[in-house]
Coordinates of C-alpha atoms and ligand atoms in Angstrom, one line a residue:
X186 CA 379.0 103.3 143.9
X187 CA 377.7 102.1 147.2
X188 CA 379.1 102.9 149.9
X189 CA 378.8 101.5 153.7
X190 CA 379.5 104.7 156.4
X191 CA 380.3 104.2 160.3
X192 CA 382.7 105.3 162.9
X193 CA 384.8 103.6 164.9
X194 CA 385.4 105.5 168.3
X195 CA 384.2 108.7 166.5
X196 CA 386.3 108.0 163.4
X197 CA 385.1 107.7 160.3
X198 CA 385.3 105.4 157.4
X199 CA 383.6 104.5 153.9
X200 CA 383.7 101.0 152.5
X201 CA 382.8 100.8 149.1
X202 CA 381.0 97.9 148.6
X203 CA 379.7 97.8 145.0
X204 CA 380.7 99.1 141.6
X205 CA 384.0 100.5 142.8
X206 CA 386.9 100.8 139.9
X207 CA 388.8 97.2 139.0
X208 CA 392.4 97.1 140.2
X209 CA 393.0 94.0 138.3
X210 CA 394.9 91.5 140.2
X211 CA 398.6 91.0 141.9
X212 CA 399.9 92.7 145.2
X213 CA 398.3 94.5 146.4
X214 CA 401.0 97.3 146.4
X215 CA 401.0 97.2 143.0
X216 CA 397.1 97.8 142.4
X217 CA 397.6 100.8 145.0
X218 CA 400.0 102.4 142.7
X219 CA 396.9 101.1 140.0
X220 CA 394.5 102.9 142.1
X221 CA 396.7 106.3 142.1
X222 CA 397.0 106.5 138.5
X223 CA 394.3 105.8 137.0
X224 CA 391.2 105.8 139.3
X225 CA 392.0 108.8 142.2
X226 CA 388.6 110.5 140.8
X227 CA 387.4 108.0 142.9
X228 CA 389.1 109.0 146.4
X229 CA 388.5 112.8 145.8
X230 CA 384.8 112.2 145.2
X231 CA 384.8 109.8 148.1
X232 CA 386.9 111.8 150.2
X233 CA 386.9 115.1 149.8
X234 CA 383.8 117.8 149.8
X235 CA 380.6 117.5 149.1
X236 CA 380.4 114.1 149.3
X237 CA 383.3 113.7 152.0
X238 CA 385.1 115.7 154.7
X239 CA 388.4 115.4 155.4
X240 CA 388.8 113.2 158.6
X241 CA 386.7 110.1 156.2
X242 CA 389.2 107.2 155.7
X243 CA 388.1 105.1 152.8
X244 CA 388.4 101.5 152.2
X245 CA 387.8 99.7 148.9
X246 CA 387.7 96.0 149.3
X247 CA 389.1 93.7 146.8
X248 CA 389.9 90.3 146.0
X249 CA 393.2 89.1 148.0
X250 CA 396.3 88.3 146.5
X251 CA 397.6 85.7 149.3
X252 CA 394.7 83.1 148.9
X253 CA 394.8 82.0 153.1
X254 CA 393.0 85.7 153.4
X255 CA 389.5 86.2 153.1
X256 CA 389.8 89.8 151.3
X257 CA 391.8 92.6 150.2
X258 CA 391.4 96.1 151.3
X259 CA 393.0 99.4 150.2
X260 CA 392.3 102.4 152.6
X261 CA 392.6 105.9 151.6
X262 CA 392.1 109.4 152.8
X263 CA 391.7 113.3 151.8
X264 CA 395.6 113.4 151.0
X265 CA 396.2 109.5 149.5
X266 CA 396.8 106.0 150.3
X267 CA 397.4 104.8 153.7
X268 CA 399.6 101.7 154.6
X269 CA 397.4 100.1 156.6
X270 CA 393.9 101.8 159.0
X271 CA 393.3 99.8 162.6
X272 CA 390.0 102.2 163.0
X273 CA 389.2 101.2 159.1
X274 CA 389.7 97.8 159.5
X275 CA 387.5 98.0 162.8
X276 CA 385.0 99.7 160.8
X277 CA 385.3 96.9 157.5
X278 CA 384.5 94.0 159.9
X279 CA 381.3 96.0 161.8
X280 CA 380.1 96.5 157.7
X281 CA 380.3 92.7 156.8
X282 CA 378.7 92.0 160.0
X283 CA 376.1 94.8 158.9
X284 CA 376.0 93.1 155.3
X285 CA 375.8 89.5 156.9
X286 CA 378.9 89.0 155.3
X287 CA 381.4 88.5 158.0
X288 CA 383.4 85.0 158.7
X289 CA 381.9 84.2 161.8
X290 CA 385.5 83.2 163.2
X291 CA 388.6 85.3 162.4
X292 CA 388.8 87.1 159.4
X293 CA 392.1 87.3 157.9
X294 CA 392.4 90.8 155.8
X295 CA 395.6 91.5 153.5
X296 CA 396.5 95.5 153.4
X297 CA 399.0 96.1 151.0
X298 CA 401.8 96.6 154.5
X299 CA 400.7 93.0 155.4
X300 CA 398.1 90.4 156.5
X301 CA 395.7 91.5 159.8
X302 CA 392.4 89.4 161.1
X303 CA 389.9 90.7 162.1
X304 CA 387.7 89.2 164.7
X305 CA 383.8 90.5 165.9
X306 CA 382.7 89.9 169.6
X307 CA 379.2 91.0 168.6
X308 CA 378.6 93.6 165.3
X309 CA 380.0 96.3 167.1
X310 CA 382.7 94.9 169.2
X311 CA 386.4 94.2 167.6
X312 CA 389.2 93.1 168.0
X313 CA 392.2 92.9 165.6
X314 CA 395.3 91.8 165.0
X315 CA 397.7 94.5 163.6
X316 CA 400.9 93.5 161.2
X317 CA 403.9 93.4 163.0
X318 CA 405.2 97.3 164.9
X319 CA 408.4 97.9 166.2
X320 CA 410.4 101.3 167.7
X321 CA 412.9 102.2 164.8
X322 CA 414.7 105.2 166.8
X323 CA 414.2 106.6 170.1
X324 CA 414.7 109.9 171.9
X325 CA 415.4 111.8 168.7
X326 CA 415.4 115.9 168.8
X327 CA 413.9 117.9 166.4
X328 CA 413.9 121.1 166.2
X329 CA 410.8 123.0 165.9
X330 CA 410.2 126.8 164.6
X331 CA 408.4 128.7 167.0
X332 CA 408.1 125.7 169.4
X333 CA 411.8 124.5 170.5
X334 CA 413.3 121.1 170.4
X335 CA 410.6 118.3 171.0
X336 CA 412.0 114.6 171.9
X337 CA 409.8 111.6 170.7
X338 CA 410.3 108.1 169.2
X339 CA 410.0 107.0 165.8
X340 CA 408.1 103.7 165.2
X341 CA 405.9 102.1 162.4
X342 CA 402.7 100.7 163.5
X343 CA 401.5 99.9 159.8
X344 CA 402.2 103.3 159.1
X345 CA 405.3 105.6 160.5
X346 CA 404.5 107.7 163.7
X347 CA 406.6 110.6 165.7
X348 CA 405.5 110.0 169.4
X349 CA 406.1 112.5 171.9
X350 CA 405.1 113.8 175.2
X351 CA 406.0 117.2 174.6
X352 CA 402.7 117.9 174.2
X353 CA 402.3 121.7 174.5
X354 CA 398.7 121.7 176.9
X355 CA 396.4 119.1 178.2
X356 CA 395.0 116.5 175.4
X357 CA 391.6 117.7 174.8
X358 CA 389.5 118.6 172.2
X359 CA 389.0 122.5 173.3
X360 CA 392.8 122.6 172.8
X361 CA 392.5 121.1 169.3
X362 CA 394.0 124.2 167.6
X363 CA 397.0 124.3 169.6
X364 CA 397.5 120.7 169.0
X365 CA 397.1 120.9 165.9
X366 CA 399.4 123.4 165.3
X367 CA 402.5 121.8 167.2
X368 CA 401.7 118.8 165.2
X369 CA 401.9 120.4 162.0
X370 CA 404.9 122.1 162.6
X371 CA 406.9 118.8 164.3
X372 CA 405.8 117.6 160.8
X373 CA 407.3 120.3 158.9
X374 CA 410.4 120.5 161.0
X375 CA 410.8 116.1 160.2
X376 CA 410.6 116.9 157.0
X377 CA 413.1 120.0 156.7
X378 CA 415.3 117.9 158.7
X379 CA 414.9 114.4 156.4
X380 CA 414.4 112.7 159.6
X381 CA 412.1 110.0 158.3
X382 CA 411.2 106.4 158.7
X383 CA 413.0 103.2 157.7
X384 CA 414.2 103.4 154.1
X385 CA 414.0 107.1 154.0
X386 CA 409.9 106.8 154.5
X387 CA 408.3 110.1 155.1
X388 CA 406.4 110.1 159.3
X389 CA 403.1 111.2 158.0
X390 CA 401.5 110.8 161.1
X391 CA 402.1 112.9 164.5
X392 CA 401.5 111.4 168.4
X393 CA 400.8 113.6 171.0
X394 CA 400.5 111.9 174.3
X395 CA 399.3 113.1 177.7
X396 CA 397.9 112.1 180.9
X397 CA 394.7 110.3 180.6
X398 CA 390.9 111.7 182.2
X399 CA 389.4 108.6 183.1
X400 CA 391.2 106.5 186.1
X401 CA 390.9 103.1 184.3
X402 CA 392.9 104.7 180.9
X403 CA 397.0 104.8 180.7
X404 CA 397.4 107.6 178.5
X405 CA 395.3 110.3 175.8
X406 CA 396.6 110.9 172.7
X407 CA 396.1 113.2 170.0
X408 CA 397.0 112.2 166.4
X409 CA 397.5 114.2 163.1
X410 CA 397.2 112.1 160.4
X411 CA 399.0 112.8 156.8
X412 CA 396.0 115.8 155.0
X413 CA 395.7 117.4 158.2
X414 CA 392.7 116.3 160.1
X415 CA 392.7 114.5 163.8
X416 CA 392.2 110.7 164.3
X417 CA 389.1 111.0 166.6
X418 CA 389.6 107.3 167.4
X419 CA 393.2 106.6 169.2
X420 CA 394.4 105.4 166.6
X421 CA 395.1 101.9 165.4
X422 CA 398.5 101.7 164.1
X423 CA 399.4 104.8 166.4
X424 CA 398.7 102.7 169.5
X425 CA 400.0 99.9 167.7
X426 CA 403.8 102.7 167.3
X427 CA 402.9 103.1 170.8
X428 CA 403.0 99.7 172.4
X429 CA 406.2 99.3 169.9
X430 CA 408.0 101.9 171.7
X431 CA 406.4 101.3 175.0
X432 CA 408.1 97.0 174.9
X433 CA 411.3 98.8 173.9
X434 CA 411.7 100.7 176.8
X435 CA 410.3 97.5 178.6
X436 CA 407.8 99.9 180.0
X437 CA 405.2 97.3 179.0
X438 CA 405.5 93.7 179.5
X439 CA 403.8 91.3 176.6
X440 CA 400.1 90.4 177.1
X441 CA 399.3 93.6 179.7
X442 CA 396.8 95.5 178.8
X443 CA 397.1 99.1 177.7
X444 CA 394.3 101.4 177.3
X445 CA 394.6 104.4 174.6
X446 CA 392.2 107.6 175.5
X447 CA 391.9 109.5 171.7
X448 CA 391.2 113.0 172.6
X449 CA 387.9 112.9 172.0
X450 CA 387.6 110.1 175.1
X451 CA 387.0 107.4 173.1
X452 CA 389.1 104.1 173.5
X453 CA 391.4 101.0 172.1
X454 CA 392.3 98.5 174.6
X455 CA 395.2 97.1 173.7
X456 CA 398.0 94.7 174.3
X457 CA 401.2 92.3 172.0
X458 CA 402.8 89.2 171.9
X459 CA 406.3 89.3 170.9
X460 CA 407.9 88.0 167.2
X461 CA 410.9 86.0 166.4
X462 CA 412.7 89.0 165.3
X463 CA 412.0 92.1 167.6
X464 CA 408.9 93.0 166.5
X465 CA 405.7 92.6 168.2
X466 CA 402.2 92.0 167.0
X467 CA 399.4 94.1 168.7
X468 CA 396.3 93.1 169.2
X469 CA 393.3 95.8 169.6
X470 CA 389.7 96.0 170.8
X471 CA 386.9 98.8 169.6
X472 CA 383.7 99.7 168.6
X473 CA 382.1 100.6 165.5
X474 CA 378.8 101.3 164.3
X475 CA 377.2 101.6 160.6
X476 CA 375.7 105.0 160.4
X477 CA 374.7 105.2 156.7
X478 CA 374.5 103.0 153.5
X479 CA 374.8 105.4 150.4
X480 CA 374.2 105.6 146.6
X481 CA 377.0 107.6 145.6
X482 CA 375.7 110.1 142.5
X483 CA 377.7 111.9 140.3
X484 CA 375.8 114.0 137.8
X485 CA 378.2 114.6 134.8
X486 CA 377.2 118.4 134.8
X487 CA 377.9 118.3 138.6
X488 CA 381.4 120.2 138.3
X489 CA 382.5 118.9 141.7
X490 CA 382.0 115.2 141.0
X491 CA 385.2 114.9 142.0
X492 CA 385.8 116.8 145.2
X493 CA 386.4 120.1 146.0
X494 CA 390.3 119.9 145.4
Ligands
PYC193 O1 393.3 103.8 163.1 O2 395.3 103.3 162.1 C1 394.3 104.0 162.3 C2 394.2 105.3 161.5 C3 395.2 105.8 160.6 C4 394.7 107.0 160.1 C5 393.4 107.2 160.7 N1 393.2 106.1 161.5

């Protein structure tokens, strides 16, 4: 396989790009479920170690189902499938660009949660267009072992999100642990509690918000995403969760700006237009930049080929 590396705002992803397994055709939720079954040799040994480490977000690109879109793309990480990756879609468009494969005008990109575009400023600057976030509760207590009851919002952004601001120190990367930790267990305590997502969905991703360190930023986050590891970008569908519950407080009117501190520093600059029915479609600028082009190997006698599980 080849694979295409870069980062987007310190977040990484891996597009494969060339001999990557054959999902076959039809929605794009169904070839995910494909994917699972019969080709997940192929995340691990992405994914996971040596080849991987465990903040990589993969994304295989594939021929779209809906014919108005110019591809398909599946994204994936160290514990599965995601919904849909605003960082990975950043970093897809900055790798056509890299390939001189990108549309030079929007790109329209189906993800098996819905259609986004895609559109590059230059090969590192992008903006996209995010399927359709909304706030599905608000203000709802959980209560956390060893932490106490924490009050957040629960909102899909592409993928479901528990936003608070019960953070419990300042959002920055020396306090990683601790963030970490209080993540995880808000996690946990979701889960023991079946508080979950529309439909019953499980909220495999955690928000932590605080003040900002730069003037011209409205807020620093820190996100745990489902397998453990920290979004070093804001966050694409997390900012997205967040301008979702943000217009349902009316805290933020449509087409301001908002701008997303991760907690490493980097940046999304944000903003939405509203939908016919409640929902609101973000819209997203960052950067990404191609850092390697790969030939995966896997030796058959290798006996990690496939990750270190
Ligand atoms: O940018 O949406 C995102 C994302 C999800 C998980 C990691 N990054």
């Amino acid at each position: 396989m080849r694979v295409i590396d870069s980062h987007t705002e310190g977040e990484p992803t891996r597009v494969i790009i060339a001999d990557g397994p054959d999902l076959g055709q039809g929605p794009l939720s169904a070839r995910v479920e494909r994917f699972r079954e019969q080709h997940d040799y192929v995340r691990r040994r992405l994914i996971l170690e040596p080849r991987g480490y465990d903040a990589m977000v993969g994304a295989l690109l594939c021929e779209p189902d809906d014919k108005r879109c110019d591809a398909g793309v599946i994204f994936f990480n160290n514990r599965g499938y995601l919904g849909m990756c605003g960082h990975g879609t950043i970093g897809v468009a900055a790798t056509l660009a890299y390939l001189g494969k990108a549309p030079t005008d929007l790109m329209r990109i189906e993800t098996p949660v819905g259609i986004v575009t895609a559109s590059l400023h230059d090969a590192n600057h992008v903006t996209i267009e995010n399927v359709p976030s909304y706030c599905f509760r608000d203000d709802v207590a959980v209560d956390v072992p060893g932490i106490g009851v924490v009050r957040g919002d629960i909102a899909w952004g592409g993928n479901w999100f528990f936003l608070t601001n019960d953070a419990p120190c300042d959002i920055r990367l020396d306090n990683e642990a601790v963030l970490r930790h209080t993540a995880m267990a808000i996690h946990q305590a979701l889960l023991t509690h079946g508080i979950t997502g529309e439909d019953g969905e499980e909220i495999d991703h955690i928000e932590l918000f605080g003040a900002p360190q730069s003037s011209n930023a409205d807020s620093r986050n820190y996100v745990l995403c489902p397998g453990g590891e920290y979004d070093r970008s804001p966050c694409g569908t997390g900012t997205s969760a967040k301008l979702a519950c943000l217009a349902a407080k009316g805290a933020l009117n449509a087409g301001e700006s908002w701008v997303q501190e991760s907690v490493i520093g980097s940046r999304f600059t944000a903003s939405y237009r509203p939908t016919d029915d409640a929902r609101i479609i973000v819209s997203l600028t960052g950067r990404a930049f191609v850092c390697a082009d790969t030939q995966i190997i896997a030796d058959p006698n290798d006996p990690f080929a496939n990750g270190i599980a």
